[in-house]
Amino acid sequence: MKRRTERYWTITWRQFQKRKIAVIGLVLVAVLMLVAILAPLLANDRPIIMRYQDRYYFPAAIDYAQFRNVEFDKVVAKFEKSDFAMFPPVRYTPTQYNLTDRLQGPGRKHLLGTDDRGRDILTRMIYGTRVSLSVGFVAVGIYIAIGTVFGAIAGYYSGKIDIVLSRILEIVLCFPTFFLIIAVIAFLPPSIYNIMVVIGITGWTGVARLVRGEFLRLKSQDFVTAARALGANEFRIIFWHTLRNALGPVFVSATFGVAGAILTESALSFLGFGVPPPTPSWGDILAQSRQYVEFAWWLAVFPGAAIFITITAYNLVGEGLRDAIDPRLRQ
Amino acid sequence: MVCAQSETEVRAGEQCAVKVYITRRLLLVIPTLLGISAVTFVIIQLAPGNPAAMALRLGPEGVRSDAIAQEIVEQTKRLYGLDKPIHVQYALWLKRLVTLNFGTSYKDHRNVLEKIVERLPISLQLEIISIFLVYLIAIPIGVYSSTHQNSFWDNGITVFLFILYSLPSFWVATLLIMFLGGGDFWNVFPIYGLISDNYAHLTLWGKIGDRLWHLVLPITCLTYSGLASISRFGRVGMLEAIRQDYIRTARAKGLTEKVVIFKHAFRNSLIPIVTLLAALLPAMLGGSVIVESIFSIPGMGKLAFECILARDYPVIMGITTISALLTLIGILLADLCYALVDPRISLE
Amino acid sequence: MASSKVLSNIPCLLFLGAILIATVIGCGRQTSQNPQTPTSTASKDAASESVDGDWLIRNMPAEPKTLNPVTARDLYEVVVNRNVYEALLRRNNETLELEAELAESYIISDDHLTYTFKLKQGVKFHDGAPMTARDVAFTFERIKDPKVDAAHLRNYFRDIDRVEVIDDYTVRFVCTQPYWKALEVVGTFAIMPQHIFERGDFNSHPNDRHPVGTGPYKFVKWDTGRKIVLERNENYWGKRCHLDRVVFKIVTEDTVALQLFKRGELDLLGLSPEQWVRQAGSPEFEQRARKLTYYLPSFNYIGWNMRRPYFQDKRVRRALTELVDRETILQKLLYGLGKIVTGDWYINGPIYDHAIQPWPYNVAEAERLLNESGWVDHDGDGIRDKDGVPFSFEFLIVPGSTFSDQLATILQEDLKKVGIRMTIRPLEWATFEQQVQDRKFDAVAMGWSLDVEGDPFQLWHSSQAEKGSNYVGFVNAEADEIIEKGRREFDAEKRRTMYRRLHTILHEEQPYTFMFCPQALVVVDRRFENVKVYPLGLDPKEWYVPKAKQKYGRESNVP
């Protein structure tokens, strides 16, 4: 049994690799994840590695008591011959502000410009990747998980089970999500993840209906009858055979779900329910852009471009996965 | 098992099944609505901030408020009926609902139903036109994409649509207003409301034209982001459909590609699209808040948003109930369409 | 932002300021005997002959919920109703003193408990019915009626017990305690017609959407969500206004509003500092529009909850004030369009003590004060502490208010450098209010809008600390004494001197870090003449447009 599973995933991986563009998507996603994880080493006003007075320090990663609230330029000025410091490529922190430099366009000092408080946009975009990526995964992860299972059962069994499940689905669909968000914000400590969990828990209805629709279509098909004839148990039929064929819309939904989650985060930031300040996020920069839209194009174009790259990457990976899993596409 | 039956008998049997199905579904709407309204009623009381206390804070002098004697809060609470226990309040609400009385708004004491009916047609107008346009444009794109998979045009259009999708609607709306709405640049489209100030003086054709002219910018904002998702769903549906065995059979039978695609594959690709149709209505209602605000269109999205912030419970309940009803009907229609679209799906 | 509730932030205040044009009702300073003359006499200040005609199309950032002056709770209703309804007294545009409007004269009893007004005769409501003392009494009784949804207004009338109708044109108010503001309270509520509002449910009356008053303009129509239209009252008892119509266009988005103004579809609009500087500076714009500014009676501040261990010592509060670089923030974020304030009185009012200088931005001094009060980093974790409590607090803001957001992030960064940890918590308005009301906050960024001459009781008296507007919990014996004595002090100069002492106390104690009084930034189409800027704003009732420049005829097609 174990050998068969291994072979299955190896096959899938090989299929996946065959579509070059899907691999590119995967690489992009990996790059985004790296950026998110390594953010403090990419954009910081402290050096990544520093040799000072014969000792090595890593101020970007570790918080040393003697270097707290110290301006490293002053430390560098006191360097001896053998001392050195390697700074990250972008020399700003996401909360560092400068009112004199506010609302400047892209230029030498700030590659992507500054926001209305003089904070560097490139830095905030780098750190913002953390929020945007995880927001997508959390919300979408939850609702794909719930929705797929729900829709599969409802669509496969039909009859009374479908009637009850569909009614539950309708109740959740018509639910005033926004109210729940307000309640959650009021009671729980400020965190975008709480909101995303709420969105996940209330947003699975779309996926559920899609999957249900697919199952209604698929269950009367031959391969299901064949599987039954072969004596496969119900569970395997549902979640292995049928689901694999129903995944097409699920992947599309997931892709747009992630982009949607990021845009929802932006709308929520705009209304004030997004990430608590000063946490940077693409959505937060976008929300700010509205006030200055007449001239500060950089506040919208760059996060917009980042969102575009993200959804394209996820979309390519999603389509690649779907094509790889679908047995009919095997070459 | 299908016994030999005459065609009329089969047809009659089918129609009967459909009627039964519809009746059953319509009856099921009632418990569902009860569930929705009960859950909503409880949840809105959960959120902190109660309308009685809020009413006091905004005096005519603005934010500065006076000592809030507890008794004054209680007075207002009694006025609104908020001092009773929650299940009693809900029961009272249900009782009034039977006579289609949704109560009066806490904010301005107007009849809730009147407020909703004032705005509902406007929002519906926007949404229906927008949905129609989205489908009109996106489905052909989706079909084209699937038949010319990975061609230059397919990739190009995909990229373009994704770019559109990545742009938030408030940004696009503001840009459109700036560049096409007069003031600084071109003055092509009106940017305020749905009709001009001199609407009453126009001829019939003038009126129609005026309305259409006002709709261009808001509809564009509501439509463009849906294009990407619907066309991708259409594409995926078609790709699935094309790979089915019966398509191979059709091709083997020698049917032209056009017939194969449009007559056979297309119908079966519509399942995900039909599903989405039902969910689009509530989604649009929420999403139109921004467009309605920016273009000063007095629609329901804006009303709903403002009422939630103001904790105007009667109006929130009214809006939730009515939009839930519309959504449920939409879902019913979608489920009926499944059977229409794919004959293998039977109504049970 | 669509929500009209967030009144505690600068952009909103600026709009409101522009809207809060003329707290003064008055088409002139006529004495009561003159019957209204249909032909207008040129106002003394007009250079050329005034002319009747044309319309004023004004922006309104949110729709009022109702036009019933008693049950209404937002400022937008006031802006409309200042033209439609009138009161016994009004404030003079220039001197800001109370003067007669519907009242011809008044007498205050020596014990300051009885206020007797003689009403003008021959004043008619817009439907032709005469205004009498019974209408005054009726309105007063509606305000006091607990079944009427007017608790916010009722609060002001707590000391005023009852009203007596002496005859058709004489009315008397009787108070239970002497209070220097009682005259203002009884003199400035809008008089509503009894014969219309006595029938039906006062809380949801059809005339809530069709006001009937005695003012210079009468109501024409209200297109829900679009506009409210007023038309000149040809039978007005007082000085006739020149503009035929006033139209309030409801435009919630400031970007859209400015575009409409540039297209010529709006004549009067309030701008944000950003728009003022960046989009209203071109020569073409200046050709078309007059740019006017004045100071709003309002201010914003940071409130420190004095019940918290960190904020109990006044040295700490002073240190915090010195850590906020108010001057730079004013210059950079608001383009200098405002003024730093040091107390909660109207900056152009009679009480504000301009001699008091705001504490300067001084990080070194702040650190010294913090050290002196015992807040030092004892455990080496980078955060100051005292008695085991770290100096770490939560700052509450209302989102959608960019200024609060900007202020919060700036403050957070600056406080980090001196070893104070601050987290920011944005809460939606209703929740925010609840928290503040329940005193569940550490620090909060808010604003107040002010009376011309305010009574500090609500904000600073110790009795209001747990159950009133004294959210920060300011308790000071000397302040209490001043406040209590002040309420009974009818000699204006004496009272103002007492309040100035309170101003000094507040400056030393710093229960708030007072921030700014913002400037209202208003643009008006140049075709309007006689546009004067008064301390509290503009008075469009005085304006006119020369015949040649008039845009809208009496029954015109609005383009």
Coordinates of N, CA and C in Angstrom, one line a residue, chain A residues 113-198:
Chain A
G113 N 8.9 54.7 -3.0 CA 8.2 55.8 -2.4 C 7.9 55.7 -0.9
T114 N 7.2 56.7 -0.4 CA 6.8 56.7 1.0 C 5.3 56.9 1.1
D115 N 4.8 56.6 2.3 CA 3.4 56.7 2.6 C 3.1 58.1 3.3
D116 N 1.9 58.2 3.8 CA 1.6 59.6 4.3 C 2.3 59.9 5.6
R117 N 3.1 59.0 6.1 CA 3.8 59.3 7.3 C 5.3 59.2 7.1
G118 N 5.7 59.1 5.8 CA 7.1 59.0 5.5 C 7.7 57.6 5.7
R119 N 6.8 56.6 5.8 CA 7.4 55.2 6.0 C 7.7 54.7 4.6
D120 N 8.8 53.9 4.5 CA 9.2 53.4 3.2 C 8.3 52.3 2.7
I121 N 7.8 52.4 1.5 CA 6.8 51.5 1.0 C 7.5 50.1 0.7
L122 N 8.7 50.1 0.2 CA 9.3 48.8 -0.1 C 9.4 48.0 1.1
T123 N 9.8 48.6 2.2 CA 9.9 47.9 3.5 C 8.6 47.3 3.9
R124 N 7.6 48.2 3.8 CA 6.3 47.7 4.3 C 5.7 46.6 3.4
M125 N 6.1 46.7 2.1 CA 5.6 45.6 1.2 C 6.3 44.3 1.6
I126 N 7.6 44.4 1.9 CA 8.3 43.2 2.2 C 7.7 42.5 3.5
Y127 N 7.5 43.3 4.5 CA 6.9 42.8 5.7 C 5.5 42.4 5.5
G128 N 4.8 43.2 4.6 CA 3.4 42.9 4.3 C 3.2 41.5 3.7
T129 N 4.2 41.0 3.1 CA 4.0 39.7 2.5 C 3.6 38.7 3.6
R130 N 4.1 38.8 4.8 CA 3.8 37.9 5.8 C 2.3 37.9 6.1
V131 N 1.7 39.1 6.2 CA 0.3 39.1 6.5 C -0.5 38.6 5.3
S132 N -0.1 39.1 4.1 CA -0.9 38.7 2.9 C -0.9 37.2 2.6
L133 N 0.3 36.6 2.8 CA 0.3 35.2 2.5 C -0.4 34.4 3.5
S134 N -0.2 34.7 4.8 CA -0.8 33.9 5.8 C -2.3 34.1 5.8
V135 N -2.7 35.4 5.5 CA -4.2 35.7 5.5 C -4.8 34.8 4.4
G136 N -4.2 34.6 3.3 CA -4.7 33.8 2.3 C -4.8 32.4 2.7
F137 N -3.7 31.9 3.3 CA -3.7 30.5 3.7 C -4.7 30.1 4.8
V138 N -4.8 31.0 5.7 CA -5.7 30.7 6.9 C -7.1 30.7 6.4
A139 N -7.6 31.8 5.8 CA -9.0 31.9 5.4 C -9.3 30.9 4.4
V140 N -8.5 30.8 3.4 CA -8.9 29.9 2.3 C -8.7 28.5 2.8
G141 N -7.7 28.2 3.5 CA -7.5 26.9 4.0 C -8.7 26.4 4.8
I142 N -9.2 27.2 5.7 CA -10.4 26.8 6.4 C -11.6 26.6 5.5
Y143 N -11.8 27.6 4.7 CA -13.1 27.4 4.0 C -13.0 26.3 2.9
I144 N -11.9 26.1 2.3 CA -11.8 25.0 1.4 C -12.0 23.6 2.1
A145 N -11.4 23.5 3.3 CA -11.5 22.3 4.0 C -13.0 22.0 4.4
I146 N -13.6 23.0 5.0 CA -15.0 22.8 5.4 C -15.9 22.6 4.2
G147 N -15.7 23.5 3.2 CA -16.6 23.5 2.1 C -16.5 22.3 1.3
T148 N -15.3 21.8 1.1 CA -15.2 20.6 0.2 C -15.9 19.4 0.9
V149 N -15.6 19.2 2.1 CA -16.2 18.0 2.8 C -17.8 18.2 2.8
F150 N -18.2 19.4 3.2 CA -19.7 19.6 3.2 C -20.3 19.4 1.9
G151 N -19.8 20.0 0.9 CA -20.4 19.9 -0.5 C -20.3 18.5 -1.0
A152 N -19.2 17.8 -0.7 CA -19.1 16.4 -1.2 C -20.2 15.5 -0.6
I153 N -20.4 15.6 0.7 CA -21.4 14.8 1.3 C -22.8 15.1 0.8
A154 N -23.0 16.4 0.8 CA -24.4 16.9 0.3 C -24.6 16.4 -1.1
G155 N -23.6 16.6 -2.0 CA -23.9 16.2 -3.4 C -23.9 14.7 -3.6
Y156 N -23.1 14.0 -2.9 CA -23.0 12.6 -3.1 C -24.3 11.9 -2.6
Y157 N -24.7 12.2 -1.4 CA -25.8 11.4 -0.8 C -27.1 11.9 -1.3
S158 N -27.3 13.1 -1.6 CA -28.5 13.7 -2.0 C -29.6 13.4 -1.0
G159 N -30.8 13.4 -1.4 CA -32.0 13.0 -0.6 C -32.1 13.8 0.7
K160 N -32.4 13.1 1.8 CA -32.7 13.9 3.0 C -31.4 14.6 3.6
I161 N -30.3 13.9 3.4 CA -29.1 14.5 3.9 C -28.8 15.8 3.2
D162 N -29.0 15.8 1.9 CA -28.8 17.0 1.1 C -29.8 18.1 1.6
I163 N -31.0 17.7 1.8 CA -32.0 18.7 2.2 C -31.5 19.4 3.5
V164 N -31.2 18.6 4.5 CA -30.8 19.2 5.8 C -29.5 20.1 5.6
L165 N -28.5 19.4 5.0 CA -27.2 20.1 4.8 C -27.4 21.4 4.0
S166 N -28.2 21.4 3.0 CA -28.4 22.6 2.2 C -29.0 23.7 3.0
R167 N -29.9 23.3 3.8 CA -30.6 24.3 4.6 C -29.6 25.0 5.6
I168 N -28.7 24.1 6.2 CA -27.7 24.7 7.1 C -26.8 25.6 6.3
L169 N -26.5 25.2 5.1 CA -25.6 26.0 4.2 C -26.3 27.4 3.9
E170 N -27.6 27.3 3.7 CA -28.3 28.6 3.4 C -28.3 29.5 4.6
I171 N -28.4 28.9 5.8 CA -28.4 29.8 6.9 C -27.1 30.5 7.1
V172 N -26.0 29.7 6.9 CA -24.7 30.3 7.0 C -24.5 31.3 5.9
L173 N -25.0 31.1 4.7 CA -24.8 32.0 3.6 C -25.4 33.3 3.8
C174 N -26.6 33.3 4.4 CA -27.3 34.6 4.6 C -26.9 35.3 5.9
F175 N -25.9 34.7 6.6 CA -25.5 35.2 7.8 C -24.9 36.6 7.7
P176 N -25.1 37.5 8.7 CA -24.5 38.8 8.6 C -23.0 38.7 9.1
T177 N -22.1 38.4 8.2 CA -20.7 38.2 8.5 C -20.1 39.4 9.2
F178 N -20.5 40.6 8.7 CA -19.9 41.8 9.1 C -20.1 42.0 10.6
F179 N -21.3 41.6 11.0 CA -21.6 41.7 12.5 C -20.7 40.8 13.3
L180 N -20.5 39.6 12.8 CA -19.7 38.7 13.6 C -18.3 39.3 13.7
I181 N -17.8 39.9 12.6 CA -16.5 40.5 12.6 C -16.4 41.6 13.7
I182 N -17.5 42.4 13.7 CA -17.5 43.5 14.7 C -17.4 42.9 16.1
A183 N -18.2 41.9 16.4 CA -18.3 41.2 17.7 C -16.9 40.6 18.0
V184 N -16.3 40.0 17.0 CA -15.0 39.4 17.3 C -14.0 40.4 17.6
I185 N -13.9 41.5 16.9 CA -13.0 42.5 17.2 C -13.1 43.1 18.5
A186 N -14.4 43.2 19.0 CA -14.6 43.8 20.3 C -14.2 42.9 21.4
F187 N -14.4 41.6 21.2 CA -14.1 40.8 22.3 C -12.7 40.2 22.4
L188 N -12.1 39.9 21.2 CA -10.8 39.3 21.2 C -9.7 40.3 21.0
P189 N -8.5 40.0 21.4 CA -7.4 41.0 21.1 C -7.2 41.2 19.6
P190 N -6.8 42.4 19.3 CA -6.7 42.8 17.9 C -5.7 41.9 17.1
S191 N -6.3 41.2 16.1 CA -5.4 40.4 15.3 C -6.1 40.1 14.0
I192 N -5.5 40.2 13.0 CA -6.1 39.9 11.7 C -6.5 38.5 11.6
Y193 N -5.9 37.6 12.3 CA -6.2 36.2 12.2 C -7.5 35.8 12.7
N194 N -8.0 36.5 13.7 CA -9.3 36.3 14.2 C -10.3 36.6 13.1
I195 N -10.1 37.7 12.4 CA -11.0 38.1 11.3 C -11.0 37.0 10.2
M196 N -9.8 36.5 9.9 CA -9.6 35.6 8.8 C -10.3 34.3 9.2
V197 N -10.3 33.9 10.5 CA -11.0 32.7 10.9 C -12.5 32.9 10.7
V198 N -12.9 34.1 11.1 CA -14.4 34.4 10.9 C -14.7 34.3 9.4

